[in-house]
CSV table of C-alpha atoms and ligand atoms in Angstrom, one decimal:
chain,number,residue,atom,x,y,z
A,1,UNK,CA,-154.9,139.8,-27.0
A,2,UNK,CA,-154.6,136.6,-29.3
A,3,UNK,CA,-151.2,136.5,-30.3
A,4,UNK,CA,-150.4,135.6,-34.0
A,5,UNK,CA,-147.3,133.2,-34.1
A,6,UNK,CA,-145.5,133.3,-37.3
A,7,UNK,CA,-141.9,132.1,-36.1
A,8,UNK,CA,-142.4,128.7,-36.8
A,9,UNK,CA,-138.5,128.2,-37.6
A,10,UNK,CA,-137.5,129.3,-34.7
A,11,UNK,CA,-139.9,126.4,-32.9
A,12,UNK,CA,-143.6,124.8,-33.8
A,13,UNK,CA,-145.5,124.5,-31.1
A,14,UNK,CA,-146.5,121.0,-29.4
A,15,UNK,CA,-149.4,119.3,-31.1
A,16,UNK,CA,-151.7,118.3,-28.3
A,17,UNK,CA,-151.6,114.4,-29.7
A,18,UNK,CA,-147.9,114.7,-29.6
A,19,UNK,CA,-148.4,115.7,-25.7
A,20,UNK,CA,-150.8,112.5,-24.7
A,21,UNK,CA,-148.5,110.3,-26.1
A,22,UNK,CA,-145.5,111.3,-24.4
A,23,UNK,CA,-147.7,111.9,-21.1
A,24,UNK,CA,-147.6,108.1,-20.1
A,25,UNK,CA,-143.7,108.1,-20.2
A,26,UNK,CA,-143.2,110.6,-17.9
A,27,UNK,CA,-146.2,109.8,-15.1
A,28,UNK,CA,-147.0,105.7,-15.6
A,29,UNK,CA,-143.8,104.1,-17.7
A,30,UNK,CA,-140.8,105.8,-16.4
A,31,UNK,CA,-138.9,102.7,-16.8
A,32,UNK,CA,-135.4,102.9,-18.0
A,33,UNK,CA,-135.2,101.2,-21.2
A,34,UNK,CA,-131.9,99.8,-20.6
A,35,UNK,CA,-133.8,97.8,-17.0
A,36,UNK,CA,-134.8,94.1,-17.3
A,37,UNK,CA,-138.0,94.2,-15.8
A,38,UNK,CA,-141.3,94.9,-17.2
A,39,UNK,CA,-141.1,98.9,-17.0
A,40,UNK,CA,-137.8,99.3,-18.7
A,41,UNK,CA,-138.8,96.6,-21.9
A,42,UNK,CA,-142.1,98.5,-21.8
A,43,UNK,CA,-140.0,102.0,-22.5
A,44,UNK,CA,-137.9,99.8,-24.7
A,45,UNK,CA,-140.8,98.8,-27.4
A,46,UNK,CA,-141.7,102.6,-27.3
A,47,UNK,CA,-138.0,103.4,-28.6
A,48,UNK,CA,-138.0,100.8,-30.8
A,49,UNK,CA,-141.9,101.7,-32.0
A,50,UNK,CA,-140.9,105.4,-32.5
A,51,UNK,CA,-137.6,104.4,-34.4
A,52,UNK,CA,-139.7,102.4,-36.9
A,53,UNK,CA,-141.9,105.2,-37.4
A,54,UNK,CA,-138.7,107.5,-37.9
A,55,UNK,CA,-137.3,104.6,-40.5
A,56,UNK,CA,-140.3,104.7,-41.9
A,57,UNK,CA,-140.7,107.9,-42.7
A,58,UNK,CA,-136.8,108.0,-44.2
A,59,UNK,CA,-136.7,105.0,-45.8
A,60,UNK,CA,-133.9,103.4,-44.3
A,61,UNK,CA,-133.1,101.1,-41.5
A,62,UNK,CA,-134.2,101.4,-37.8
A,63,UNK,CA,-130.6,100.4,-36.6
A,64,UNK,CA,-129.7,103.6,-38.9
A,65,UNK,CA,-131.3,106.4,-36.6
A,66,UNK,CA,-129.3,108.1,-34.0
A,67,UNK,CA,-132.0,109.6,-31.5
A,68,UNK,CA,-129.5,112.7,-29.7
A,69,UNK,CA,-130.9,116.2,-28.0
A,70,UNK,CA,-131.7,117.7,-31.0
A,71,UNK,CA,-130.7,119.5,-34.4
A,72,UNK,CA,-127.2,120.7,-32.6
A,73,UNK,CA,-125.8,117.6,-31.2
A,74,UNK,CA,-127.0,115.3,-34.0
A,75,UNK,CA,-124.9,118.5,-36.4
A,76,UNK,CA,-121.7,117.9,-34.3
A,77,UNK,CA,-122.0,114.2,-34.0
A,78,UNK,CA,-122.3,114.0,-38.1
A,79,UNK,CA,-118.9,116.1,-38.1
A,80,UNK,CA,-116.9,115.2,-35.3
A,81,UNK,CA,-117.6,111.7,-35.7
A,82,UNK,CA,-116.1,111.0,-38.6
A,83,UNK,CA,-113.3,114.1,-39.3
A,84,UNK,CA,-109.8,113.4,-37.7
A,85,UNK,CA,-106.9,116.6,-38.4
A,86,UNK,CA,-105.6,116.1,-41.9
A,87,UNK,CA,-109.3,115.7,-43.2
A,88,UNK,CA,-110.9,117.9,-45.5
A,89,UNK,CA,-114.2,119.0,-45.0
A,90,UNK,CA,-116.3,121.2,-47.2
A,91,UNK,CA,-119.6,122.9,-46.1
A,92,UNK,CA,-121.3,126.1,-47.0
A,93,UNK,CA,-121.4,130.1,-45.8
A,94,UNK,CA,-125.3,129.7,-45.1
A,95,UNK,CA,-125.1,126.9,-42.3
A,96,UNK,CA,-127.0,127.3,-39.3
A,97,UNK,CA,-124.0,128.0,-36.3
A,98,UNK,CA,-124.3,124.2,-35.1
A,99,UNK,CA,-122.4,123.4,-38.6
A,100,UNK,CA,-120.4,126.4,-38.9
A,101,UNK,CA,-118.7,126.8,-35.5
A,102,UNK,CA,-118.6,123.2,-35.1
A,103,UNK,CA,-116.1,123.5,-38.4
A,104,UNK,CA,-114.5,126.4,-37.0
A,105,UNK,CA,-113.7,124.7,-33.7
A,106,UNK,CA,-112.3,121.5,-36.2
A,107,UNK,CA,-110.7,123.7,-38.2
A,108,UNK,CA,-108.5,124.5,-35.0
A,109,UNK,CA,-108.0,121.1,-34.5
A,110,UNK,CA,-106.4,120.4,-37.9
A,111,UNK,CA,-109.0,119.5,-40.1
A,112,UNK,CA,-108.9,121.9,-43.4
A,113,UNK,CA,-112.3,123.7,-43.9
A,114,UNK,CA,-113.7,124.9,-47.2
A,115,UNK,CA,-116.6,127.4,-46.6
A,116,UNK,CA,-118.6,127.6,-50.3
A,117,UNK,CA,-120.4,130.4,-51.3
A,118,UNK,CA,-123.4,131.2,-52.5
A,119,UNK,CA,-125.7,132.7,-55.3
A,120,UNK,CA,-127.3,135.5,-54.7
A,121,UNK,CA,-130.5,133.6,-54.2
A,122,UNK,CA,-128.5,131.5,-52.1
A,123,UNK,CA,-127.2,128.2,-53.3
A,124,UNK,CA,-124.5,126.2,-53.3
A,125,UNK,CA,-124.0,125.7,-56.8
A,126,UNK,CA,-122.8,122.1,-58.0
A,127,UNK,CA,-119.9,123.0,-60.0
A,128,UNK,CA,-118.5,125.4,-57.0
A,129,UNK,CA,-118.6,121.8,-54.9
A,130,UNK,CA,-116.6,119.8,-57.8
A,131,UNK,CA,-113.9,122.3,-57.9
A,132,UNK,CA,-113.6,122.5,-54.2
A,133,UNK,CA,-112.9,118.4,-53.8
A,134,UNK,CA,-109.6,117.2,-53.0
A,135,UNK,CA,-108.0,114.1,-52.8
A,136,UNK,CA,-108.0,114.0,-48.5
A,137,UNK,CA,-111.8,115.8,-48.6
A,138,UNK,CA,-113.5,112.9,-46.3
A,139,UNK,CA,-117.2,114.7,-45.7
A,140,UNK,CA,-119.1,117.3,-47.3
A,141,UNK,CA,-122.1,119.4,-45.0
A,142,UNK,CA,-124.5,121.2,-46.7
A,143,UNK,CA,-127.6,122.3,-45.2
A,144,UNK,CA,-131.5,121.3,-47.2
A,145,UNK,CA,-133.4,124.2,-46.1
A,146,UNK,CA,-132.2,127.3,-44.9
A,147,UNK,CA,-133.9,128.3,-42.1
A,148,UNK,CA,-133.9,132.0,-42.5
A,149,UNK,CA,-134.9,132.3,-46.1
A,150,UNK,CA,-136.3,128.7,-46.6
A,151,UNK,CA,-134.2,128.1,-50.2
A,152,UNK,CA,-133.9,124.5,-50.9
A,153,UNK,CA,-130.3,123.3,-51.9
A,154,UNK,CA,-130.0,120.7,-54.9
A,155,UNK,CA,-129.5,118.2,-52.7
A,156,UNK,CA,-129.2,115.2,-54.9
A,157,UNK,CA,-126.7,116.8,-57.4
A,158,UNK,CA,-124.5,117.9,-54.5
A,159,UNK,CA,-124.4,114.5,-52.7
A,160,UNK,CA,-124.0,112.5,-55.8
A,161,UNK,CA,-120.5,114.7,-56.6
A,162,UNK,CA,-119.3,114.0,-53.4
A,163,UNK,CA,-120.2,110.8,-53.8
A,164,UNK,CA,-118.2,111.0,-57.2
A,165,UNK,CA,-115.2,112.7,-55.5
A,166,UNK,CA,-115.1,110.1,-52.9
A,167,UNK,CA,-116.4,111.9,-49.8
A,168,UNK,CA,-119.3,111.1,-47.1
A,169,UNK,CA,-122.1,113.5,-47.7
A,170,UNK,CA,-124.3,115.2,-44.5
A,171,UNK,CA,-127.5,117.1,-44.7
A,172,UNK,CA,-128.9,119.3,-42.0
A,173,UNK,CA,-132.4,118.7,-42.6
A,174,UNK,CA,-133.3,120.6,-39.8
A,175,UNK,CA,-136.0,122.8,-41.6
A,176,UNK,CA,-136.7,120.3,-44.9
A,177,UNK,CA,-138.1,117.8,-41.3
A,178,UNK,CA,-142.1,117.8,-41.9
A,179,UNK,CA,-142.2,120.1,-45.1
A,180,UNK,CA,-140.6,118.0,-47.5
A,181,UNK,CA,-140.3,114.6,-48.3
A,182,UNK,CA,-137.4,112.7,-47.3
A,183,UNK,CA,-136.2,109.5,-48.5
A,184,UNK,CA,-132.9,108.1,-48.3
A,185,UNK,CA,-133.4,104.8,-49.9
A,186,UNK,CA,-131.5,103.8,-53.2
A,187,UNK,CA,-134.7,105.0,-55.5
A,188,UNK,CA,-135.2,108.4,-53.5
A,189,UNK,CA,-134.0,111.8,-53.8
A,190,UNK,CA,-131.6,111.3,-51.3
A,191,UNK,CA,-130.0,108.1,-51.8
A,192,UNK,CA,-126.3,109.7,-51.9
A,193,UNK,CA,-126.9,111.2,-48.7
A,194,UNK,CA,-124.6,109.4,-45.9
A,195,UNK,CA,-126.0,111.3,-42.5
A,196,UNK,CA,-129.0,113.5,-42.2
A,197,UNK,CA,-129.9,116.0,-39.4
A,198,UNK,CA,-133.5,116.3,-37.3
A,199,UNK,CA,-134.7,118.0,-34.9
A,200,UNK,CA,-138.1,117.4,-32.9
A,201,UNK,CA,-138.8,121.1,-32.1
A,202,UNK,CA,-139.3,122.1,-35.6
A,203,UNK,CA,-141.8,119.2,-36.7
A,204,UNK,CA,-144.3,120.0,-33.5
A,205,UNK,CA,-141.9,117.3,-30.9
A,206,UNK,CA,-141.0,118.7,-27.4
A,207,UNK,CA,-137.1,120.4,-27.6
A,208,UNK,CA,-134.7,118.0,-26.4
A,209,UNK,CA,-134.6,115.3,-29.1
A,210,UNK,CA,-133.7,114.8,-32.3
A,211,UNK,CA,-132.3,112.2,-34.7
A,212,UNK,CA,-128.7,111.7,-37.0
A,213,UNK,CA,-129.7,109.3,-39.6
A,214,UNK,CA,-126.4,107.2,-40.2
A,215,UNK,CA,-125.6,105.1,-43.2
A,216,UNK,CA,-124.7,101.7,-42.1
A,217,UNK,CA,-121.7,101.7,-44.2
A,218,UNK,CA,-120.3,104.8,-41.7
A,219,UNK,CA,-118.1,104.6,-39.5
A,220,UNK,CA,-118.6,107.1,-36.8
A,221,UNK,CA,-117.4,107.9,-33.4
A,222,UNK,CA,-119.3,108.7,-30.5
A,223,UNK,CA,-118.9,112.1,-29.3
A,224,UNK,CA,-120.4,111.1,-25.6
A,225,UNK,CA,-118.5,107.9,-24.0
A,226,UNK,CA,-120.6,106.7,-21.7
A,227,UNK,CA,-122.6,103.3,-21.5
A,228,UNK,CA,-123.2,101.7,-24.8
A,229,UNK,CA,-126.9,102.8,-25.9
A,230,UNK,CA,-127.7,104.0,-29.6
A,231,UNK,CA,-125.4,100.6,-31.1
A,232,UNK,CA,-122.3,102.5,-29.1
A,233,UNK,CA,-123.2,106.1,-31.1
A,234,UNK,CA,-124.8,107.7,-28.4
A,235,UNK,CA,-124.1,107.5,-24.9
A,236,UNK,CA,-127.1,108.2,-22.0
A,237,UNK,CA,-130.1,107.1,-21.3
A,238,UNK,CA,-132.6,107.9,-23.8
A,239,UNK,CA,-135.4,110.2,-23.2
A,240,UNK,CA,-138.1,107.9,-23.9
A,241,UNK,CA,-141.3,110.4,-24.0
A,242,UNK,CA,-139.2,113.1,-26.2
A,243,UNK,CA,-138.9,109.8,-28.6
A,244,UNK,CA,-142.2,108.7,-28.2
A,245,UNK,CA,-143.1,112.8,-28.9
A,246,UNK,CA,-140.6,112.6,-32.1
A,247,UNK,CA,-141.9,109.6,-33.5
A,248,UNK,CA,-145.8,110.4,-33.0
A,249,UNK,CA,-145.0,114.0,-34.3
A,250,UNK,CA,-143.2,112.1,-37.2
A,251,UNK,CA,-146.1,110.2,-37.9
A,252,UNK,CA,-148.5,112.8,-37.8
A,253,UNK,CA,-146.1,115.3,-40.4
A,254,UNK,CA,-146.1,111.6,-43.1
A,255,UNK,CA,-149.6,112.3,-43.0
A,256,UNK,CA,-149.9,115.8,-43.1
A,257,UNK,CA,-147.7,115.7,-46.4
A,258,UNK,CA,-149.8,113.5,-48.5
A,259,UNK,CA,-152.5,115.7,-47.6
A,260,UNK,CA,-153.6,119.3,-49.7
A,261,UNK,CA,-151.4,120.6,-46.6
A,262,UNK,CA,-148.3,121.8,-47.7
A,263,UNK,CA,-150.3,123.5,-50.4
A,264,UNK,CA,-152.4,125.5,-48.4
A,265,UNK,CA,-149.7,126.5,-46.5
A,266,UNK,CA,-147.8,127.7,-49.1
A,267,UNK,CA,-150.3,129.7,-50.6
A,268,UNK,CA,-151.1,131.6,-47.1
A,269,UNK,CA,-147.4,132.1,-47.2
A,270,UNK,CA,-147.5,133.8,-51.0
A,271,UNK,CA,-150.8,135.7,-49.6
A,272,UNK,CA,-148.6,137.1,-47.1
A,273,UNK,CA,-145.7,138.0,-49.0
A,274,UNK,CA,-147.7,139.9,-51.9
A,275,UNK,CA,-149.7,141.6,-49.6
A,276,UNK,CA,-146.6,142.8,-47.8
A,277,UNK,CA,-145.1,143.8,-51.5
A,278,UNK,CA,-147.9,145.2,-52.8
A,279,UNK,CA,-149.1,147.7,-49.8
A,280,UNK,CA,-145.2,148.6,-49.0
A,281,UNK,CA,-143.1,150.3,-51.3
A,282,UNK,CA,-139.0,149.1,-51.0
A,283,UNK,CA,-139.5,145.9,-50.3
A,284,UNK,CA,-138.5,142.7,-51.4
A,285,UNK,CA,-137.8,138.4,-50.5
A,286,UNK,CA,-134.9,137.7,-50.6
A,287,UNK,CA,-134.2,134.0,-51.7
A,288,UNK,CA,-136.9,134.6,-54.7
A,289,UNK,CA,-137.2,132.7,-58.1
A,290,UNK,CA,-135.6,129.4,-56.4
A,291,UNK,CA,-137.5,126.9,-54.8
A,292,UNK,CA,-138.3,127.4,-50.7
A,293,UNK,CA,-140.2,125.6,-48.2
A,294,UNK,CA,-144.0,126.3,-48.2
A,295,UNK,CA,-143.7,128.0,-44.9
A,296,UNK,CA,-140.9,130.6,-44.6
A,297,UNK,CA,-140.7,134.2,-46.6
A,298,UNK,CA,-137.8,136.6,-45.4
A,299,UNK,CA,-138.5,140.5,-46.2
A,300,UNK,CA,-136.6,143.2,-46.4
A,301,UNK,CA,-137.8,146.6,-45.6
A,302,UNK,CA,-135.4,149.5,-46.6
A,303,UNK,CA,-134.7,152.2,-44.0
A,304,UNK,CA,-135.9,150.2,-41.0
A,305,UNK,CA,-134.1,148.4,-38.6
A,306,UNK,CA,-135.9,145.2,-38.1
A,307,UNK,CA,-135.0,144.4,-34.3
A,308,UNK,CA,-137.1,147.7,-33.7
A,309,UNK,CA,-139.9,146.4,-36.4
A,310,UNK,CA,-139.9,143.0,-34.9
A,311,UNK,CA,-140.3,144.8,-31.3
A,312,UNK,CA,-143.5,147.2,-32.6
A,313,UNK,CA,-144.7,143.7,-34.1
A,314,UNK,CA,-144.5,142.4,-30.7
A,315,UNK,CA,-146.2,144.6,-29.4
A,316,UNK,CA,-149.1,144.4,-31.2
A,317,UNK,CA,-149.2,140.8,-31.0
A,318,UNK,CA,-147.5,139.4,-33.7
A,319,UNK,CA,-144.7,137.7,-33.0
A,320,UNK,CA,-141.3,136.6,-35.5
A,321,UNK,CA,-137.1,137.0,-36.4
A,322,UNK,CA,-135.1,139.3,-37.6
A,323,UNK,CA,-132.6,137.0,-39.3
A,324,UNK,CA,-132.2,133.5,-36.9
A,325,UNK,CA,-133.9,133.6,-33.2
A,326,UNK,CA,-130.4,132.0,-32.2
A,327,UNK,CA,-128.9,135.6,-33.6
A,328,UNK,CA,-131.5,137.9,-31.8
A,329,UNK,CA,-129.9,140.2,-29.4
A,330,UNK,CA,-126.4,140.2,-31.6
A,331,UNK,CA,-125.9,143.4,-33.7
A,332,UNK,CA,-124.2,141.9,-36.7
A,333,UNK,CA,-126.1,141.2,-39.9
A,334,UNK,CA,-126.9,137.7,-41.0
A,335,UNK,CA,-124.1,135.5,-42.3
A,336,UNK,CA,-126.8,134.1,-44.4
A,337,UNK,CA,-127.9,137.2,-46.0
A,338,UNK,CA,-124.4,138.7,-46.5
A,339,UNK,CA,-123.9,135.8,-48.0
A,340,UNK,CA,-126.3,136.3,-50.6
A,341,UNK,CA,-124.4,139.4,-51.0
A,342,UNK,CA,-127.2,141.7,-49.5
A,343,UNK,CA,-125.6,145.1,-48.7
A,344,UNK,CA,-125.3,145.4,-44.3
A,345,UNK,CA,-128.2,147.8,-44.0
A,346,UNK,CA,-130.8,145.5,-46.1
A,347,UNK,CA,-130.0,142.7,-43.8
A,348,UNK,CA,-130.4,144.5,-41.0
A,349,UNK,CA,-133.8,145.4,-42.3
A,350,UNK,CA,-134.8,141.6,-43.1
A,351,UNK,CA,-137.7,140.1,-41.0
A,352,UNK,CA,-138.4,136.3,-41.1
A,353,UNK,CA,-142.0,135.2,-41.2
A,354,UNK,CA,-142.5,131.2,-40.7
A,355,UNK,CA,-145.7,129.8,-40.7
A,356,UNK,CA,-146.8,126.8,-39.0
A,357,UNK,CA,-149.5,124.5,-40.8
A,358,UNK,CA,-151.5,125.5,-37.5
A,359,UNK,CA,-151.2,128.9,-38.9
A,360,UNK,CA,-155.1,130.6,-40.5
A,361,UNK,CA,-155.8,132.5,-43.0
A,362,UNK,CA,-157.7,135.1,-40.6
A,363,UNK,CA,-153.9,135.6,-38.4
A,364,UNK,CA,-152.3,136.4,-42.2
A,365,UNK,CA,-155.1,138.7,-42.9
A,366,UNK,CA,-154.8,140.4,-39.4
A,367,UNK,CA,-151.1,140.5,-40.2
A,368,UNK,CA,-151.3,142.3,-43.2
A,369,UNK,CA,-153.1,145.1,-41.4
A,370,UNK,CA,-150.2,145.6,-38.9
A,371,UNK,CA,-146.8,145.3,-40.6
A,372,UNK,CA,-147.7,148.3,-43.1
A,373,UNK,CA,-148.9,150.9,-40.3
A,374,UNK,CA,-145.6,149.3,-38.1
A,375,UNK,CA,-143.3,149.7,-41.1
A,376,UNK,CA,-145.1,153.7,-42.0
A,377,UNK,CA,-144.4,154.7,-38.4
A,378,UNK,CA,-140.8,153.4,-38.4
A,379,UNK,CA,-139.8,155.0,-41.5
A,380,UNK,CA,-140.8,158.4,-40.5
A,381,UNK,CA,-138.4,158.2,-38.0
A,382,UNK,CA,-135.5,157.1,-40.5
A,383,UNK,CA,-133.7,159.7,-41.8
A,384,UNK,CA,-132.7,157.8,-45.0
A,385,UNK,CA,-136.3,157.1,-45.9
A,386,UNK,CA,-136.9,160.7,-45.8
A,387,UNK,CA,-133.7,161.5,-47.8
A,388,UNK,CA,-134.6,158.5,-50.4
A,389,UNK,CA,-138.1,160.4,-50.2
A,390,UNK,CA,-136.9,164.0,-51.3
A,391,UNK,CA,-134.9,163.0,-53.7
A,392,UNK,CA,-138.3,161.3,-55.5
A,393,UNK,CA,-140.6,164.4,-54.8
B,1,PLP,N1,-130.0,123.5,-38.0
B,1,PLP,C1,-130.9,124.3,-38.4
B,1,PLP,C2,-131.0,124.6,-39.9
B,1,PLP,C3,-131.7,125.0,-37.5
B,1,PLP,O1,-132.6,125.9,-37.9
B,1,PLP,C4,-131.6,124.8,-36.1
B,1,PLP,C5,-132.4,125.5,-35.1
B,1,PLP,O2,-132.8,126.6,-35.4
B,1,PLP,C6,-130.6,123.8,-35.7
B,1,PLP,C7,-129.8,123.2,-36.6
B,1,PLP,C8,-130.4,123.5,-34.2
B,1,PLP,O3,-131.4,122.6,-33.8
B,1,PLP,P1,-131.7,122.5,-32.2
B,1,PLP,O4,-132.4,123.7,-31.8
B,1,PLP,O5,-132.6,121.3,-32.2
B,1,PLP,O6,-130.4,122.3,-31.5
């Protein structure tokens, strides 16, 4: 069976490029970067290589990426590093759990937390943001894409009124990384951002890696102590092939976006989502009317329980989420969708579909022949679908 893969935000796969040009760094130059000799200067210039690609690609300054494990670390490193207890910090109620819980655990620590809400298609409006700021407020977190419904925040108007107010600003970026253009130079869209979040597993890089672009005018502290790699931001030895893998894979998404890409995926993604509306009946996106990323739709199905959708999907091949991977197996609805103020049950009944750009239009075609016999044989088992059916009849 040729499995369909349409969980792209949960992890892309590894391009094969990305693969052959980490493969010399595991089996030929395993040098340490931080050795003298001709190995370890050899791993050296591919750190430095890859971190020009990275700079290139944000429009800032090598000495201003942070390469870390990935989108988690480089999320806690952005708030620990620069909140001390007294500090305000504001962030949103749609953060992925490495920002949330990371200001819950500060929160314990003495640093006062604001958690804004959101609209019901899920932003973080502007004017919520001013009238949350406070004299002591030192950094402000919100995310640029959502991950489970793919809405993109007004980045630029939330930065510059932290800005305004006098706080740092900090964007996950975790699933804008390869889908949308980022540039924090003084002419882009996101010249008021201070620290920005990526993570290599979303933009077709190996797990493991990721980067915190930091602001030279930041002051942050390291999180790790250790020897003084990363300009003293970052203790460890660096994992040379997962930044060779980042910065190849970053090269490869640059590309990819000036291309009809992006477009192509987004219209497989609208294929997917009115076929889905249009043979199903009680259905809907949540997030819709606002701008997303091309590749992500989340659907609700009324009357199903999506973990048991998702697990008929499965099982004929397809796989994606019910709400965030990172929340499969827990029984309590998404804090992103109840945020959104989506009743329990409809959450409950929300499946995630993400595309990749390796994604065809032959796997959404082959989709839209399962999901509505998979959603038919659920709700006949659902004893509210037949009520809600009754009472039309
Ligand atoms: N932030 C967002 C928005 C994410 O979607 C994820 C992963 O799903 C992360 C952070 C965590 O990234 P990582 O898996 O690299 O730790």
């Amino acid at each position: 069976m040729q499995r369909i893969y349409l969980d792209a935000n949960a992890t892309t796969p590894l391009l094969p490029e990305v693969f052959e040009a980490m493969r010399p760094f595991y089996l030929e130059h395993y040098g340490n970067a931080s050795s003298i000799h001709q190995q370890g200067q050899h791993a050296r210039g591919a750190i430095d290589h890859a971190r020009e690609s990275i700079a290139r690609m944000l429009h800032c300054r090598p000495a201003e990426v942070v390469f870390t494990s990935g989108g988690t670390e480089s999320d806690n490193l952005a708030l620990f590093g620069v909140l001390a207890p007294g500090d305000h910090l504001i962030t949103s109620s749609i953060e992925h759990h490495a920002i949330s819980h990371a200001a819950q655990s500060l929160e314990s620590r003495g640093v006062e937390v604001t958690f804004l809400p959101v609209t019901v298609q899920g932003i973080v409006e502007p004017t919520a943001l001013l009238a949350a700021l406070k004299p002591n407020t030192k950094l402000v977190s919100i995310m640029y894409a959502n991950n489970e419904t793919g809405v993109i925040q007004p980045i630029d108007a939330l930065a510059g009124i932290a800005h305004a107010g006098g706080a740092l600003f900090h964007t996950d970026a975790v699933q804008a990384g390869g889908k949308l253009p980022l540039d924090v130079s003084a002419h882009g869209f996101l010249k008021d951002v201070d620290m920005l979040t990526l993570s290599g597993h979303k933009i077709y890089a190996p797990k493991g890696i990721g980067i915190l672009y930091v602001r030279r005018s930041v002051r942050l502290a390291p999180m790790f102590h250790g020897g003084s790699h990363e300009r003293q931001r970052r203790a460890g030895t660096e994992n040379v092939p997962g930044i060779v893998g980042l910065g190849k894979a970053i090269d490869i998404c640059n590309d990819w976006l000036k291309t009809d890409g992006p477009t192509r995926l987004a219209a497989l993604r609208d294929r997917l989502e009115h076929g889905i509306l249009s043979q199903i009946d009680e259905t809907g996106v949540n997030g819709v009317g606002v701008s997303r990323v091309a590749n992500t739709t989340s659907i609700y199905f009324d009357h199903v329980e999506a973990e048991a959708l998702l697990i008929a999907l499965d099982l004929k091949g397809l796989s994606v989420s019910g709400g965030s991977a990172c929340q499969s197996g827990a029984s309590e609805p998404s804090h992103v969708l109840t945020a959104m103020g989506l009743p329990a049950a409809r959450a409950r009944a929300t499946i995630r579909f993400s595309l990749s750009k390796l994604t065809t239009e032959a796997e959404i075609d082959e989709t839209l022949k399962l999901i509505p016999a998979a959603v038919a044989h659920l709700r006949q088992l659902s004893p509210t679908y037949k009520k809600a059916a009754t009472l039309v009849s």
